[in-house]
Amino acid sequence: MMLPARFRSSHRDRQTDLDRLGPLYRQLGQALAGIERECTGLSGRLDEARTRAAALMGNEDGIYFDREPADEANLVEAEAQMMAAFRRLEQLRTQRSMLTAWRDEIEDTGVGGALRQWAGSDGLLTRFLRVVRARIAVIRRLSRFSAWMLLIVIVYATLSGVEQRPSVAWLMPDVERSLAFLAAAAAFALGYPRQRIAIFTIGLAAVVSLEFAQAWAPTRHGTLHDVLVKAVGVSLGLLLVSGLERLKQSVRVS
């Protein structure tokens, strides 16, 4: 007697569909969200352009007066810009209709509910990285300010007397030193993303220079051990920022 053919389970088929269609479904959702943002921004700018054009026309209460040549040129330019905005809005509406139809077709494959849940199941880290990406300009400015403040604190802590040196009682001295340089290097790397090699080089030079400078500070002395600990902190700070940026890129792709 022949045994019946064996087929994959429905659960495995469902998981295969999710793995295959899930990334596409999420990309469509992100594209539609981007279209909505662009439409909202463009509509707002279009309203402002209408207001400016009405002011340039100068036909209030039916009274017409001759416009200056510069105002006439500005009005012509405003009309051309508004027509371009109208055309762009029509393009966006066409794209939205097309992408919405594609998404609806994917949902009609029988795994629509699971796909909606899958697309909305971003973890806390994913949402955090998206917020970071949206606020990157502000974060860079804050990072620059924090980096220089941390550098000032580090220089003071390194060259001041032992009794004036700030410290955290529950941290080991080596961990404290490493974390301080890690935080400073990470802040500089976030604030100056195109200067990573210079930050690493200058960071190591600063570590060595500050240890040598302790020879002129009472009750302080630099050691090779401290140099290594602080250099590890600088390296880990730069690696941490690089790792977060790679993770951010992977979130954007997925």
Short mmCIF file of C-alpha atoms in Angstrom, two decimals, residues 135-143:
data_model
loop_
_atom_site.label_atom_id
_atom_site.label_comp_id
_atom_site.label_asym_id
_atom_site.label_seq_id
_atom_site.Cartn_x
_atom_site.Cartn_y
_atom_site.Cartn_z
CA ARG A 135 15.91 64.16 15.31
CA ILE A 136 19.47 63.68 14.11
CA ALA A 137 20.25 67.40 13.60
CA VAL A 138 19.26 68.28 17.17
CA ILE A 139 21.10 65.24 18.52
CA ARG A 140 24.30 66.26 16.73
CA ARG A 141 24.19 69.77 18.21
CA LEU A 142 23.58 68.42 21.71
CA SER A 143 26.36 65.86 21.21
#
